[in-house]
Short mmCIF file of C-alpha atoms in Angstrom, two decimals:
data_model
loop_
_atom_site.label_atom_id
_atom_site.label_comp_id
_atom_site.label_asym_id
_atom_site.label_seq_id
_atom_site.Cartn_x
_atom_site.Cartn_y
_atom_site.Cartn_z
CA UNK B 6 -18.49 26.53 -44.24
CA UNK B 7 -19.49 29.25 -41.81
CA UNK B 8 -19.07 29.26 -38.07
CA UNK B 9 -22.77 28.70 -37.43
CA UNK B 10 -22.84 25.75 -39.83
CA UNK B 11 -19.91 24.19 -37.94
CA UNK B 12 -21.66 24.52 -34.62
CA UNK B 13 -24.86 23.17 -36.12
CA UNK B 14 -23.02 20.10 -37.41
CA UNK B 15 -21.37 19.57 -34.03
CA UNK B 16 -24.75 19.85 -32.37
CA UNK B 17 -26.29 17.27 -34.69
CA UNK B 18 -23.37 14.89 -34.10
CA UNK B 19 -23.65 15.31 -30.36
CA UNK B 20 -27.39 14.65 -30.40
CA UNK B 21 -26.88 11.55 -32.54
CA UNK B 22 -24.15 10.34 -30.19
CA UNK B 23 -26.41 10.80 -27.17
CA UNK B 24 -29.25 8.92 -28.84
CA UNK B 25 -26.95 6.04 -29.76
CA UNK B 26 -25.57 5.93 -26.21
CA UNK B 27 -29.12 5.72 -24.85
CA UNK B 28 -30.14 3.02 -27.35
CA UNK B 29 -27.01 1.01 -26.55
CA UNK B 30 -28.21 0.52 -22.96
CA UNK B 31 -31.94 0.27 -23.64
CA UNK B 32 -32.81 -2.85 -21.67
CA UNK B 33 -36.14 -3.49 -23.39
CA UNK B 34 -34.92 -2.87 -26.94
CA UNK B 35 -34.19 -5.70 -29.34
CA UNK B 36 -30.57 -6.84 -29.54
CA UNK B 37 -30.18 -5.85 -33.26
CA UNK B 38 -31.27 -2.30 -32.40
CA UNK B 39 -28.74 -2.06 -29.60
CA UNK B 40 -26.01 -3.51 -31.83
CA UNK B 41 -26.72 -0.86 -34.48
CA UNK B 42 -26.30 1.84 -31.85
CA UNK B 43 -23.10 0.22 -30.53
CA UNK B 44 -21.65 0.06 -34.03
CA UNK B 45 -22.43 3.75 -34.56
CA UNK B 46 -20.60 4.60 -31.33
CA UNK B 47 -17.65 2.51 -32.50
CA UNK B 48 -17.53 4.34 -35.82
CA UNK B 49 -17.81 7.71 -34.06
CA UNK B 50 -14.75 6.91 -31.93
CA UNK B 51 -14.86 10.12 -29.89
CA UNK B 52 -14.19 10.00 -26.11
CA UNK B 53 -17.92 10.41 -25.41
CA UNK B 54 -18.75 7.62 -27.86
CA UNK B 55 -16.21 5.31 -26.27
CA UNK B 56 -17.70 6.14 -22.87
CA UNK B 57 -21.11 5.24 -24.33
CA UNK B 58 -19.72 1.86 -25.37
CA UNK B 59 -18.32 1.29 -21.88
CA UNK B 60 -21.73 1.95 -20.34
CA UNK B 61 -23.01 -1.22 -22.04
CA UNK B 62 -21.06 -3.20 -19.44
CA UNK B 63 -23.32 -1.80 -16.73
CA UNK B 64 -26.61 -2.91 -18.31
CA UNK B 65 -27.93 -6.45 -17.77
CA UNK B 66 -30.14 -7.79 -20.55
CA UNK B 67 -32.70 -10.44 -19.63
CA UNK B 68 -31.54 -12.80 -22.41
CA UNK B 69 -28.24 -13.85 -20.93
CA UNK B 70 -26.66 -15.29 -24.08
CA UNK B 71 -27.29 -12.13 -26.09
CA UNK B 72 -26.21 -10.02 -23.12
CA UNK B 73 -22.87 -11.82 -22.99
CA UNK B 74 -22.42 -11.63 -26.77
CA UNK B 75 -22.99 -7.88 -26.82
CA UNK B 76 -20.57 -7.32 -23.97
CA UNK B 77 -17.94 -9.50 -25.62
CA UNK B 78 -18.37 -7.49 -28.82
CA UNK B 79 -17.91 -4.23 -26.93
CA UNK B 80 -14.88 -5.63 -25.12
CA UNK B 81 -13.13 -6.74 -28.32
CA UNK B 82 -14.02 -3.47 -30.05
CA UNK B 83 -12.48 -1.41 -27.26
CA UNK B 84 -9.38 -3.61 -27.15
CA UNK B 85 -8.88 -2.88 -30.85
CA UNK B 86 -9.16 0.85 -30.14
CA UNK B 87 -6.20 0.59 -27.76
CA UNK B 88 -4.83 3.42 -25.67
CA UNK B 89 -7.41 6.01 -26.74
CA UNK B 90 -9.88 4.13 -24.51
CA UNK B 91 -7.93 4.87 -21.31
CA UNK B 92 -9.43 8.26 -20.42
CA UNK B 93 -13.05 7.17 -21.09
CA UNK B 94 -12.28 4.00 -19.13
CA UNK B 95 -11.05 5.98 -16.13
CA UNK B 96 -14.19 8.09 -16.33
CA UNK B 97 -16.34 4.95 -16.42
CA UNK B 98 -14.51 3.34 -13.48
CA UNK B 99 -15.53 6.33 -11.38
CA UNK B 100 -19.19 6.27 -12.40
CA UNK B 101 -19.89 2.51 -12.58
CA UNK B 102 -21.16 0.33 -9.73
CA UNK B 103 -19.60 -2.92 -10.96
CA UNK B 104 -16.29 -2.84 -12.81
CA UNK B 105 -15.23 -6.41 -13.61
CA UNK B 106 -15.40 -5.88 -17.38
CA UNK B 107 -13.56 -2.53 -17.32
CA UNK B 108 -10.79 -4.00 -15.18
CA UNK B 109 -10.37 -6.83 -17.70
CA UNK B 110 -10.18 -4.19 -20.42
CA UNK B 111 -7.58 -2.19 -18.49
CA UNK B 112 -5.20 -5.15 -18.65
CA UNK B 113 -5.46 -5.14 -22.44
CA UNK B 114 -5.00 -1.44 -23.22
CA UNK B 115 -2.07 -0.46 -20.99
CA UNK B 116 1.47 -1.66 -21.55
CA UNK B 117 2.83 -2.10 -18.01
CA UNK B 118 1.84 -3.28 -14.54
CA UNK B 119 2.65 0.15 -13.14
CA UNK B 120 0.15 1.78 -15.49
CA UNK B 121 -2.51 -0.66 -14.31
CA UNK B 122 -1.66 0.03 -10.68
CA UNK B 123 -1.77 3.79 -11.27
CA UNK B 124 -5.32 3.59 -12.61
CA UNK B 125 -6.58 1.20 -9.93
CA UNK B 126 -4.89 3.14 -7.12
CA UNK B 127 -6.46 6.38 -8.33
CA UNK B 128 -9.91 4.83 -8.22
CA UNK B 129 -9.29 3.01 -4.94
CA UNK B 130 -8.37 6.33 -3.32
CA UNK B 131 -12.00 7.37 -3.86
CA UNK B 132 -13.10 4.43 -1.70
CA UNK B 133 -11.12 4.74 1.51
CA UNK B 134 -11.28 2.16 4.32
CA UNK B 135 -14.47 2.62 6.30
CA UNK B 136 -18.20 2.31 5.79
CA UNK B 137 -19.60 2.13 2.28
CA UNK B 138 -23.18 1.14 1.53
CA UNK B 139 -22.12 -1.09 -1.35
CA UNK B 140 -18.49 -2.25 -1.10
CA UNK B 141 -18.59 -4.21 -4.39
CA UNK B 142 -16.34 -1.81 -6.28
CA UNK B 143 -13.84 -1.68 -3.43
CA UNK B 144 -13.60 -5.48 -3.38
CA UNK B 145 -13.21 -5.66 -7.17
CA UNK B 146 -10.37 -3.12 -7.12
CA UNK B 147 -8.52 -4.96 -4.35
CA UNK B 148 -9.02 -8.31 -6.07
CA UNK B 149 -7.59 -6.87 -9.26
CA UNK B 150 -4.51 -5.62 -7.43
CA UNK B 151 -4.08 -9.09 -5.93
CA UNK B 152 -3.31 -10.43 -9.39
CA UNK B 153 -0.57 -7.88 -10.11
CA UNK B 154 2.76 -8.89 -8.61
CA UNK B 155 4.40 -5.67 -7.45
CA UNK B 156 5.91 -4.18 -4.27
CA UNK B 157 3.44 -1.32 -4.73
CA UNK B 158 0.45 -3.57 -3.98
CA UNK B 159 0.80 -4.37 -0.23
CA UNK B 160 0.85 -0.69 0.86
CA UNK B 161 -2.29 -0.12 -1.20
CA UNK B 162 -4.32 -3.05 0.15
CA UNK B 163 -3.18 -3.42 3.78
CA UNK B 164 -5.04 -0.29 5.02
CA UNK B 165 -8.26 -2.11 4.08
CA UNK B 166 -7.72 -4.53 6.96
CA UNK B 167 -9.45 -1.76 8.93
CA UNK B 168 -12.51 -1.60 6.66
CA UNK B 169 -15.93 -2.13 8.24
CA UNK B 170 -16.98 -4.73 5.67
CA UNK B 171 -15.75 -8.29 6.22
CA UNK B 172 -15.66 -8.95 2.47
CA UNK B 173 -13.32 -6.01 1.93
CA UNK B 174 -11.04 -7.17 4.75
CA UNK B 175 -11.05 -10.70 3.34
CA UNK B 176 -10.05 -9.35 -0.09
CA UNK B 177 -7.26 -7.30 1.50
CA UNK B 178 -5.88 -10.34 3.34
CA UNK B 179 -6.02 -12.42 0.16
CA UNK B 180 -4.25 -9.73 -1.85
CA UNK B 181 -1.49 -9.37 0.75
CA UNK B 182 -0.96 -13.14 0.93
CA UNK B 183 -0.89 -13.56 -2.85
CA UNK B 184 1.86 -10.99 -3.14
CA UNK B 185 4.10 -13.12 -0.89
CA UNK B 186 5.99 -10.04 0.32
CA UNK B 187 6.96 -11.05 3.84
CA UNK B 188 8.68 -7.80 4.79
CA UNK B 189 5.55 -5.80 3.90
CA UNK B 190 2.73 -8.07 5.02
CA UNK B 191 3.80 -10.46 7.81
CA UNK B 192 3.55 -8.11 10.79
CA UNK B 193 0.38 -6.27 9.65
CA UNK B 194 -1.37 -9.62 9.13
CA UNK B 195 -0.24 -11.00 12.49
CA UNK B 196 -1.28 -7.83 14.27
CA UNK B 197 -4.68 -7.96 12.63
CA UNK B 198 -5.03 -11.63 13.54
CA UNK B 199 -4.42 -10.78 17.20
CA UNK B 200 -6.50 -7.60 17.23
CA UNK B 201 -9.56 -7.31 19.47
CA UNK B 202 -11.25 -5.36 16.67
CA UNK B 203 -11.45 -8.37 14.35
CA UNK B 204 -14.52 -10.46 15.12
CA UNK B 205 -14.40 -12.75 12.08
CA UNK B 206 -13.19 -16.30 12.66
CA UNK B 207 -13.20 -16.75 8.89
CA UNK B 208 -10.53 -14.05 8.53
CA UNK B 209 -8.37 -15.48 11.28
CA UNK B 210 -8.50 -18.88 9.60
CA UNK B 211 -7.64 -17.22 6.28
CA UNK B 212 -4.58 -15.52 7.78
CA UNK B 213 -3.43 -18.64 9.63
CA UNK B 214 -3.90 -20.76 6.52
CA UNK B 215 -1.99 -18.32 4.34
CA UNK B 216 0.91 -17.88 6.73
CA UNK B 217 1.13 -21.65 7.20
CA UNK B 218 1.42 -22.09 3.43
CA UNK B 219 4.01 -19.35 3.14
CA UNK B 220 6.00 -20.58 6.16
CA UNK B 221 6.18 -17.12 7.71
CA UNK B 222 7.19 -17.07 11.36
CA UNK B 223 5.27 -15.51 14.25
CA UNK B 224 8.30 -13.80 15.79
CA UNK B 225 7.47 -11.81 18.91
CA UNK B 226 3.73 -11.98 18.09
CA UNK B 227 3.46 -15.60 19.28
CA UNK B 228 1.86 -14.88 22.64
CA UNK B 229 -0.73 -12.53 21.16
CA UNK B 230 -1.51 -14.97 18.36
CA UNK B 231 -2.01 -17.93 20.75
CA UNK B 232 -4.89 -16.11 22.45
CA UNK B 233 -6.81 -16.05 19.17
CA UNK B 234 -5.75 -19.36 17.68
CA UNK B 235 -8.58 -21.18 15.82
CA UNK B 236 -9.17 -24.81 16.77
CA UNK B 237 -7.99 -26.00 13.35
CA UNK B 238 -4.45 -24.74 13.99
CA UNK B 239 -1.58 -25.13 16.41
CA UNK B 240 1.77 -23.45 16.79
CA UNK B 241 4.92 -25.37 16.05
CA UNK B 242 7.22 -25.91 17.84
CA UNK B 243 5.05 -26.12 20.95
CA UNK B 244 7.76 -24.90 23.29
CA UNK B 245 6.96 -21.19 23.79
CA UNK B 246 10.69 -20.46 24.18
CA UNK B 247 11.54 -22.02 20.84
CA UNK B 248 12.44 -19.77 17.94
CA UNK B 249 10.92 -19.74 14.47
CA UNK B 250 7.38 -20.55 15.61
CA UNK B 251 4.83 -20.95 12.81
CA UNK B 252 1.18 -21.74 12.21
CA UNK B 253 0.51 -25.42 11.57
CA UNK B 254 -2.76 -27.06 10.60
CA UNK B 255 -3.90 -29.76 12.99
CA UNK B 256 -4.06 -33.22 11.37
CA UNK B 257 -7.87 -33.26 11.43
CA UNK B 258 -7.92 -29.99 9.48
CA UNK B 259 -6.04 -31.31 6.44
CA UNK B 260 -9.11 -32.55 4.57
#
């Protein structure tokens, strides 16, 4: 086989791969036609073909049952492929708007929590705290970290207490509370609770509720916290000179 024949074959394979990738996300095509294209991408198995499979997660088909079936098929196919999916997956995480399916897949194809955190942290670094027109991806990344118990998580999520979007801040608070790492999260959460910058009562209630459940003390932040205390909570013990003060839900707020 000559050099030109080799390049010609590669060119034909690349064109076929591109056509299959386009057919796999053709919203107005019939499901059997898309499935044929998806199967061809599976059989190809190259990084570009795997990326083409991943793109199916980003297309929403009008027939919801078939849409879910196709995505489940892609998910199981990529799980079977294993670690070779990681680089195409990282590429897709960067390009996609919504990443719930890819994050589920990440859990299946890497062996350790640290590998998961490495991938999520790399992508999260592209979405720093601040304004973002659509914060969906940022929230999904933080929510994913919330489910991974590791001392690496609080330092990654706590900076997002300063994000402009309330949903992002809420996700950051939830992630910090779920980690249960008092040494890392107690003071940042209390300081945010007392901050003049936070205008969301919902977030203050979330922090108070979480710290009440965890039993974390207010320490020297008691006076600052009292100024912002939601009606549904009180501080116990009531004596301001008493030590070990904590958030406590008022009786009427227990329902």
